[in-house]
mmCIF file of C-alpha atoms in Angstrom:
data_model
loop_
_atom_site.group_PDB
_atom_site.id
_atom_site.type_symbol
_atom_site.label_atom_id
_atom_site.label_comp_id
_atom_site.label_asym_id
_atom_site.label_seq_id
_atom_site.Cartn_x
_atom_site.Cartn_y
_atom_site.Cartn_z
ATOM 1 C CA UNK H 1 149.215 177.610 130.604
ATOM 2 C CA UNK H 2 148.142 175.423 127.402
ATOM 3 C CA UNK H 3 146.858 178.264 125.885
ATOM 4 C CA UNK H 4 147.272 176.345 122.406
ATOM 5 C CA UNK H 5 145.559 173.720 123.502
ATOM 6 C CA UNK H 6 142.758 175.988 124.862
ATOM 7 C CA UNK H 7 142.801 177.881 121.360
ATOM 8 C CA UNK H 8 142.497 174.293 119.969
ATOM 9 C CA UNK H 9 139.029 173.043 121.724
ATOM 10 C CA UNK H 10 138.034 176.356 121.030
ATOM 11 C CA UNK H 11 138.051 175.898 117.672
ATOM 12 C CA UNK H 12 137.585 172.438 116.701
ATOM 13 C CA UNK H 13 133.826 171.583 115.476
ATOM 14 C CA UNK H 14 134.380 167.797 116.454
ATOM 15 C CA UNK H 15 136.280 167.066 119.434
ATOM 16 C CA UNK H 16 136.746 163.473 120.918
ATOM 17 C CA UNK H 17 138.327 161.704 123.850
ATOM 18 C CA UNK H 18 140.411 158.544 123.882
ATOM 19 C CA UNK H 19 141.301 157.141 127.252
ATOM 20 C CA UNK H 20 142.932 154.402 128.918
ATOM 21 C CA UNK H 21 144.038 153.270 132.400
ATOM 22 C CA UNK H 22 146.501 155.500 132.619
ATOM 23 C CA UNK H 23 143.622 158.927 133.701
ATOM 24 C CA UNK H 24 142.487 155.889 136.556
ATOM 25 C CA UNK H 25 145.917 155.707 138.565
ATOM 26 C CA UNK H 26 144.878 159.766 139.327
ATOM 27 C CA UNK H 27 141.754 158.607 140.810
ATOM 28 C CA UNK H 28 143.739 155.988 142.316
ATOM 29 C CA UNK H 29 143.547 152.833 140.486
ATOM 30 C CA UNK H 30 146.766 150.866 139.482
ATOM 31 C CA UNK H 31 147.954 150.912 135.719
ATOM 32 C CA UNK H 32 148.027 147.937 134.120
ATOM 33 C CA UNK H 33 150.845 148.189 131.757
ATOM 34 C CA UNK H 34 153.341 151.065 134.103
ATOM 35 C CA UNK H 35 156.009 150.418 135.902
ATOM 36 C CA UNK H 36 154.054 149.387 138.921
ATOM 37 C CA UNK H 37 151.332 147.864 136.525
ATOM 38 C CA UNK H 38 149.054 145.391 137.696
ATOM 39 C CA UNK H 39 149.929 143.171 134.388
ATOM 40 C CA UNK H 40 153.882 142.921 136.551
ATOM 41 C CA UNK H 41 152.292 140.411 138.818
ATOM 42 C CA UNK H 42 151.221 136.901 139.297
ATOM 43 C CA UNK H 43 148.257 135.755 140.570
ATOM 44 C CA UNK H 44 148.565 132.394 142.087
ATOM 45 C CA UNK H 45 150.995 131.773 139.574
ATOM 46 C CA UNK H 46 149.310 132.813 136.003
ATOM 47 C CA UNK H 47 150.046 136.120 134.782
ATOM 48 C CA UNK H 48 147.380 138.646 134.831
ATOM 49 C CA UNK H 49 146.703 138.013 130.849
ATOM 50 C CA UNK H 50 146.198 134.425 131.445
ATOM 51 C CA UNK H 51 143.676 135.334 134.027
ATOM 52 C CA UNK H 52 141.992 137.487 131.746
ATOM 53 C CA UNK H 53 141.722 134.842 128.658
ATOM 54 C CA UNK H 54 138.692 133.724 128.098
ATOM 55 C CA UNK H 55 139.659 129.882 128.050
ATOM 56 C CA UNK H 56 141.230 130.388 131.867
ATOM 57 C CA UNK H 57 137.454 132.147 132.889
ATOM 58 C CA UNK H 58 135.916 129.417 131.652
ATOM 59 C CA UNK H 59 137.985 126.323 132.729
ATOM 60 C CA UNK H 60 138.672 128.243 136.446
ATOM 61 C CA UNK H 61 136.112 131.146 136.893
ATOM 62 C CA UNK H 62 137.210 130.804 140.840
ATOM 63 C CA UNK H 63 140.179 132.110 139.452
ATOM 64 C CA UNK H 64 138.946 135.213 138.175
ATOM 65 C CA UNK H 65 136.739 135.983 140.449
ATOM 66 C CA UNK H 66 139.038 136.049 143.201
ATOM 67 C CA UNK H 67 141.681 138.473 140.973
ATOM 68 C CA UNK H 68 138.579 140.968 140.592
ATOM 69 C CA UNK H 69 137.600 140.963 143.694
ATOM 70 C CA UNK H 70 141.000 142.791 144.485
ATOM 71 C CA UNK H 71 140.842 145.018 141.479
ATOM 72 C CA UNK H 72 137.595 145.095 139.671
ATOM 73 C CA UNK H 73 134.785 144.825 142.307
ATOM 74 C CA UNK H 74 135.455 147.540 144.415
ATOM 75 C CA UNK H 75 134.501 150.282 142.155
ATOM 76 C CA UNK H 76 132.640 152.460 144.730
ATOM 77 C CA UNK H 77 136.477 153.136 146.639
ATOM 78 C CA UNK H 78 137.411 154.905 143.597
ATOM 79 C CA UNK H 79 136.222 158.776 142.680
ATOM 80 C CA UNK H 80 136.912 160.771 139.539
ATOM 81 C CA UNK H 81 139.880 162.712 139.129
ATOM 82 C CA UNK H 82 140.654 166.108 137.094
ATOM 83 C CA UNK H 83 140.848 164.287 134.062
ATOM 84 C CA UNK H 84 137.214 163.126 134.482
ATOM 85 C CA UNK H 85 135.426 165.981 135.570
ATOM 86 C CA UNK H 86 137.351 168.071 133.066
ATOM 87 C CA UNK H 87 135.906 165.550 129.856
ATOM 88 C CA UNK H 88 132.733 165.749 131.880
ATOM 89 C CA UNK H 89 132.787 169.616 131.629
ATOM 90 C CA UNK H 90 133.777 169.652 127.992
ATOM 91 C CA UNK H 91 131.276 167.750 126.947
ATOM 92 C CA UNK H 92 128.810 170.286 128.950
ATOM 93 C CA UNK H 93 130.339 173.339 127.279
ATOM 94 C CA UNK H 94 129.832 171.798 124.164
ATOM 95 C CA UNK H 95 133.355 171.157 123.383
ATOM 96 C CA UNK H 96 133.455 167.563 123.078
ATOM 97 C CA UNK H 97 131.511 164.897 121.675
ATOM 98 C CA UNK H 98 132.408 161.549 123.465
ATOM 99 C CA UNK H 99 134.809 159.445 125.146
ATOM 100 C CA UNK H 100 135.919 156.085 123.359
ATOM 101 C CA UNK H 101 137.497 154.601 126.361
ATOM 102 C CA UNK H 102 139.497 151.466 127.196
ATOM 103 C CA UNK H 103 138.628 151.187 131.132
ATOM 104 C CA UNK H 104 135.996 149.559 132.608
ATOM 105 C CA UNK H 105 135.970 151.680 136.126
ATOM 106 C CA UNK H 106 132.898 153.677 135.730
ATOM 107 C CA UNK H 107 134.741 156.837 136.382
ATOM 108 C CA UNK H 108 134.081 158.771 133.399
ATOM 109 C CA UNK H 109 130.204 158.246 133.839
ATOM 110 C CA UNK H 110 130.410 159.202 137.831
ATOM 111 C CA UNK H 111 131.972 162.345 136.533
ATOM 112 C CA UNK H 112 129.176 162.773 134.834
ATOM 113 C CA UNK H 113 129.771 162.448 130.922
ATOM 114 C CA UNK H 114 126.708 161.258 128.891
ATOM 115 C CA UNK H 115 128.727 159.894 125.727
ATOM 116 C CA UNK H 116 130.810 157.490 126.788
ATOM 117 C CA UNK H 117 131.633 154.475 124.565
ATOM 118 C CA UNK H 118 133.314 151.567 126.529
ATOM 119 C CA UNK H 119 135.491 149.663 123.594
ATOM 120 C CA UNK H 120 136.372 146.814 126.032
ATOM 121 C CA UNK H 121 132.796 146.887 127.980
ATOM 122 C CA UNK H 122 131.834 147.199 131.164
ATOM 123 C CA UNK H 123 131.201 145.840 134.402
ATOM 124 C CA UNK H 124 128.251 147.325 135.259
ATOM 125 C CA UNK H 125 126.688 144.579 133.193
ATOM 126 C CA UNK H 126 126.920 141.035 133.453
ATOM 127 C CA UNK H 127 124.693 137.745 131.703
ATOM 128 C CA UNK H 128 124.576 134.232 132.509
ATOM 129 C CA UNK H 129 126.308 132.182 129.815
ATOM 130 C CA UNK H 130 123.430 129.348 129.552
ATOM 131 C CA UNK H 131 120.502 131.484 129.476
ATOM 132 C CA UNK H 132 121.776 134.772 129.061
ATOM 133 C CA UNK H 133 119.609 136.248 131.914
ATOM 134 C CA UNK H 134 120.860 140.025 132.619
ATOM 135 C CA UNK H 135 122.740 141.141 136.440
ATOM 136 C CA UNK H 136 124.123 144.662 137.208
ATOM 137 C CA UNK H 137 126.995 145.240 139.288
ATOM 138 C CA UNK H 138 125.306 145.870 142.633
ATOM 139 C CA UNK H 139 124.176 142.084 142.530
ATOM 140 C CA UNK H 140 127.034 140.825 141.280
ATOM 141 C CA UNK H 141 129.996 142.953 143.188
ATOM 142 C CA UNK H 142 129.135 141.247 146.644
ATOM 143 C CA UNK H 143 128.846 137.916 145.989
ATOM 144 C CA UNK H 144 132.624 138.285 144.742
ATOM 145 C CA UNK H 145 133.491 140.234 147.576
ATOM 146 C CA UNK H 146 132.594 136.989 149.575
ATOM 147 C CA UNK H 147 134.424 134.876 147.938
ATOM 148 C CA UNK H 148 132.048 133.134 145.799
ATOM 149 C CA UNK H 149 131.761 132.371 142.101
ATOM 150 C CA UNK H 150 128.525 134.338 140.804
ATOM 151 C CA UNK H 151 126.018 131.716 139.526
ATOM 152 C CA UNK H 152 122.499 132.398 137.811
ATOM 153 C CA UNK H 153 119.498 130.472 139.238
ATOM 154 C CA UNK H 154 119.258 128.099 136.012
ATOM 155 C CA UNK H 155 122.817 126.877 137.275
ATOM 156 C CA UNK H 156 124.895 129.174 134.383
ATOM 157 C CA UNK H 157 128.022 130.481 134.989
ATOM 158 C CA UNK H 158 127.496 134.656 135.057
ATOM 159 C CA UNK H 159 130.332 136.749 133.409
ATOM 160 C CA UNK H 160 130.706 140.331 133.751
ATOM 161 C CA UNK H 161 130.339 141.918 129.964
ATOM 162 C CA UNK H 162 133.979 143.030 129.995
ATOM 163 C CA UNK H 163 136.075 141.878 126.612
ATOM 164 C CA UNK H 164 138.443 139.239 127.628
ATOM 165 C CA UNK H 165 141.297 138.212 125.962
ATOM 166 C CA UNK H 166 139.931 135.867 123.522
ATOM 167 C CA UNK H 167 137.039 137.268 123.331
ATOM 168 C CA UNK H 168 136.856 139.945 119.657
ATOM 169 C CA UNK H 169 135.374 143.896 120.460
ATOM 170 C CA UNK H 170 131.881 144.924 119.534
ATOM 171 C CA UNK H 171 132.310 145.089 115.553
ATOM 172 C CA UNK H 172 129.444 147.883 115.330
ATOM 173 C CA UNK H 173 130.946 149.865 118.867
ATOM 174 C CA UNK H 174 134.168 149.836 116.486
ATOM 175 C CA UNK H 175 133.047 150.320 113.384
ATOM 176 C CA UNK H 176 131.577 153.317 114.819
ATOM 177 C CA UNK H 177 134.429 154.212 116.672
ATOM 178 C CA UNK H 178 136.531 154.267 113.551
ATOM 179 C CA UNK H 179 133.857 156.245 111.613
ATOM 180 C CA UNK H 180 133.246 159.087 114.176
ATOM 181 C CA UNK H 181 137.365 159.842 114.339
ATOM 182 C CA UNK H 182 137.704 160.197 110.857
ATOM 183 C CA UNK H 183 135.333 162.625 111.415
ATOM 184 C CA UNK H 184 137.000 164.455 114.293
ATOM 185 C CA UNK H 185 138.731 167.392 113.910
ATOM 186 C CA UNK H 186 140.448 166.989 117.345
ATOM 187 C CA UNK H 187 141.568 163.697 119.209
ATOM 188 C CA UNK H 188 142.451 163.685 122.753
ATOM 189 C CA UNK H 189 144.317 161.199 123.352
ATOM 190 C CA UNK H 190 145.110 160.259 127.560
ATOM 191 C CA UNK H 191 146.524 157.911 129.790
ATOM 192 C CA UNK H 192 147.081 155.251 127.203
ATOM 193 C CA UNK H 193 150.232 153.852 125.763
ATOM 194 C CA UNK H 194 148.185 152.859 122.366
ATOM 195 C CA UNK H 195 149.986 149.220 122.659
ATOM 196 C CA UNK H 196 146.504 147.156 122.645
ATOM 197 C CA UNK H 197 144.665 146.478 119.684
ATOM 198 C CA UNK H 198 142.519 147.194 117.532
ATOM 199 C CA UNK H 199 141.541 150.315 119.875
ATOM 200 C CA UNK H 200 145.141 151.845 119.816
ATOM 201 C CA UNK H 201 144.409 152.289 116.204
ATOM 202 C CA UNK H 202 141.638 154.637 116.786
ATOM 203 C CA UNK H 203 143.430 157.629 117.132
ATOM 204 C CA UNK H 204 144.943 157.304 113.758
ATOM 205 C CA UNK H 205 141.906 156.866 111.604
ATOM 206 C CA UNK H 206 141.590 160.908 112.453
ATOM 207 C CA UNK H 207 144.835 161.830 111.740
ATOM 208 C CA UNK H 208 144.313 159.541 108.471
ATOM 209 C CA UNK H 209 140.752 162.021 108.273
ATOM 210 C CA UNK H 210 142.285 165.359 108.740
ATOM 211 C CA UNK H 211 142.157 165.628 112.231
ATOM 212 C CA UNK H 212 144.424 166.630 114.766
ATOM 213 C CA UNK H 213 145.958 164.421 118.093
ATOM 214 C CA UNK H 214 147.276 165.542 121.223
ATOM 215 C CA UNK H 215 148.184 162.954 123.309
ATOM 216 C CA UNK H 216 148.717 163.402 127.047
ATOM 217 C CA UNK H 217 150.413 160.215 128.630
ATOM 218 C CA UNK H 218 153.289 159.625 130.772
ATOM 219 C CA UNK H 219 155.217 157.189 128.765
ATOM 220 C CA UNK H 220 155.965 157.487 125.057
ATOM 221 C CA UNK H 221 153.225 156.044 122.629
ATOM 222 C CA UNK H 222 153.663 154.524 119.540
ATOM 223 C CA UNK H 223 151.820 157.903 118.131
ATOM 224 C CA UNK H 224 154.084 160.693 119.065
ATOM 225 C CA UNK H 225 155.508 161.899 116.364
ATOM 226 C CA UNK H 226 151.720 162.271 114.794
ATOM 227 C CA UNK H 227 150.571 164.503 117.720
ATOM 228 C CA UNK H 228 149.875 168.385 117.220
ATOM 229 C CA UNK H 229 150.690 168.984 120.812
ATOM 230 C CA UNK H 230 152.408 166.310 123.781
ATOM 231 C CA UNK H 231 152.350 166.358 127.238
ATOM 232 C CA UNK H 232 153.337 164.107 129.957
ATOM 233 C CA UNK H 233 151.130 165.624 132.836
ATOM 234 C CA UNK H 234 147.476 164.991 132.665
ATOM 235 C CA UNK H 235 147.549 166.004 136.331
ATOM 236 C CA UNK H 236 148.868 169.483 135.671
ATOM 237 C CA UNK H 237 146.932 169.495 132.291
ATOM 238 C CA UNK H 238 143.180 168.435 133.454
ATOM 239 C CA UNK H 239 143.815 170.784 136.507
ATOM 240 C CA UNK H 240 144.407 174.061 134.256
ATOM 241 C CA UNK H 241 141.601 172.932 131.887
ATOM 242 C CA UNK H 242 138.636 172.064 134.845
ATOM 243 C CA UNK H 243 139.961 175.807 135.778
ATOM 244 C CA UNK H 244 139.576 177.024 132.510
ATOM 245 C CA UNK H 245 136.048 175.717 132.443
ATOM 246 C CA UNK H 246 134.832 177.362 135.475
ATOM 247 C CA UNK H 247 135.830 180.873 134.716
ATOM 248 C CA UNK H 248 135.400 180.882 130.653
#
């Protein structure tokens, strides 16, 4: 089974990843934009967006904090699925370079990939907005979980280094980004419906270079019709290619 796109990996000098939240719902983590997406409901009446907007952190961080402590601090519930230790494997064989992902679970470094390149940051880091003193998750994550609003000893207001709506991407993360899939003969595009920008554009800058895509996502993407190859699956596609690994 995907024999071509075996042939393709094979081949390809410069192989990258491009993922999004749809590879988390394997491991068990809820979309955000599906049909059961997180983004489809309220939270004490703001949508999920507003919650995520930077103004809304800063004028009601109690907000927040109490939405994440549902779906963002509980990180350690969730274990990588096919799709993970398949990149992770890929990148071990020599077959891929990197992951530019959208998700901020972790998942693809528990797998055990070394290039990972989070485009909307990352939990495991957070700072303190007055004096920009430093926290990791493991101090941060149970404070939340008990209900409180993390605060640094100077009095600051700590925010997890996640991009919020509001809030622009790390120009050199995506400069760079852009500039390594030009370069890439082969994009791998999974579990994202390429709707959010400027990240959904990534994909294209390798077409625009040469390159090929295959996209693997459940719903249709706005980059279909560029694709060398389309699947639906990533289950059934990640669980052929983590096989593939083991007995090439």
């Amino acid at each position: 089974m995907y024999e071509e796109l075996k042939q393709m990996l094979q081949e390809s000098r410069r192989t990258l990843a491009f993922t999004g939240a749809g590879i988390s719902t394997l491991s068990g983590i809820r979309d955000f934009r599906g049909k059961n997406g997180v983004y489809l409901e309220p939270w004490h009446g703001k949508s999920v967006e507003e919650i995520l907007s930077l103004d809304c952190f800063l004028a009601e961080p109690a907000l927040f904090y109490g939405w994440a402590a549902e779906f963002l601090y509980r990180l350690e519930e969730f274990h990588p699925a096919a799709v993970h230790r398949a990149l992770a494997g890929l990148e071990q064989s020599g077959l891929l370079r990197g992951v530019y992902t959208q998700n901020i679970d972790l998942l693809h470094q528990q797998a055990g990939s070394r290039h990972v390149y989070e485009l909307h940051g990352s939990p495991a880091r957070h700072h303190c907005l007055k004096c920009r003193k430093q926290f990791g998750y493991a101090e941060i994550a149970p404070l939340v979980l008990a209900g409180k609003v993390p605060r640094c000893g100077c009095g600051g207001l700590v925010k997890p280094d996640i991009v919020f709506y509001g809030e622009n991407l790390d120009e050199a993360l995506l400069n760079q980004a852009f500039a390594d899939m030009e370069k890439a003969e082969l994009v791998l595009v999974l579990g994202s419906s390429l709707t959010v920008q400027p990240a959904a554009s990534l994909p294209m800058a390798a077409n625009y270079g040469g390159g090929k895509i295959v996209i693997v996502n459940a719903q249709p993407t706005p980059l279909d019709r560029y694709a060398a190859l389309r699947y639906d699956d990533l289950q059934s596609v990640f669980e052929e290619l983590e096989n593939w690994l083991e007995h090439r």
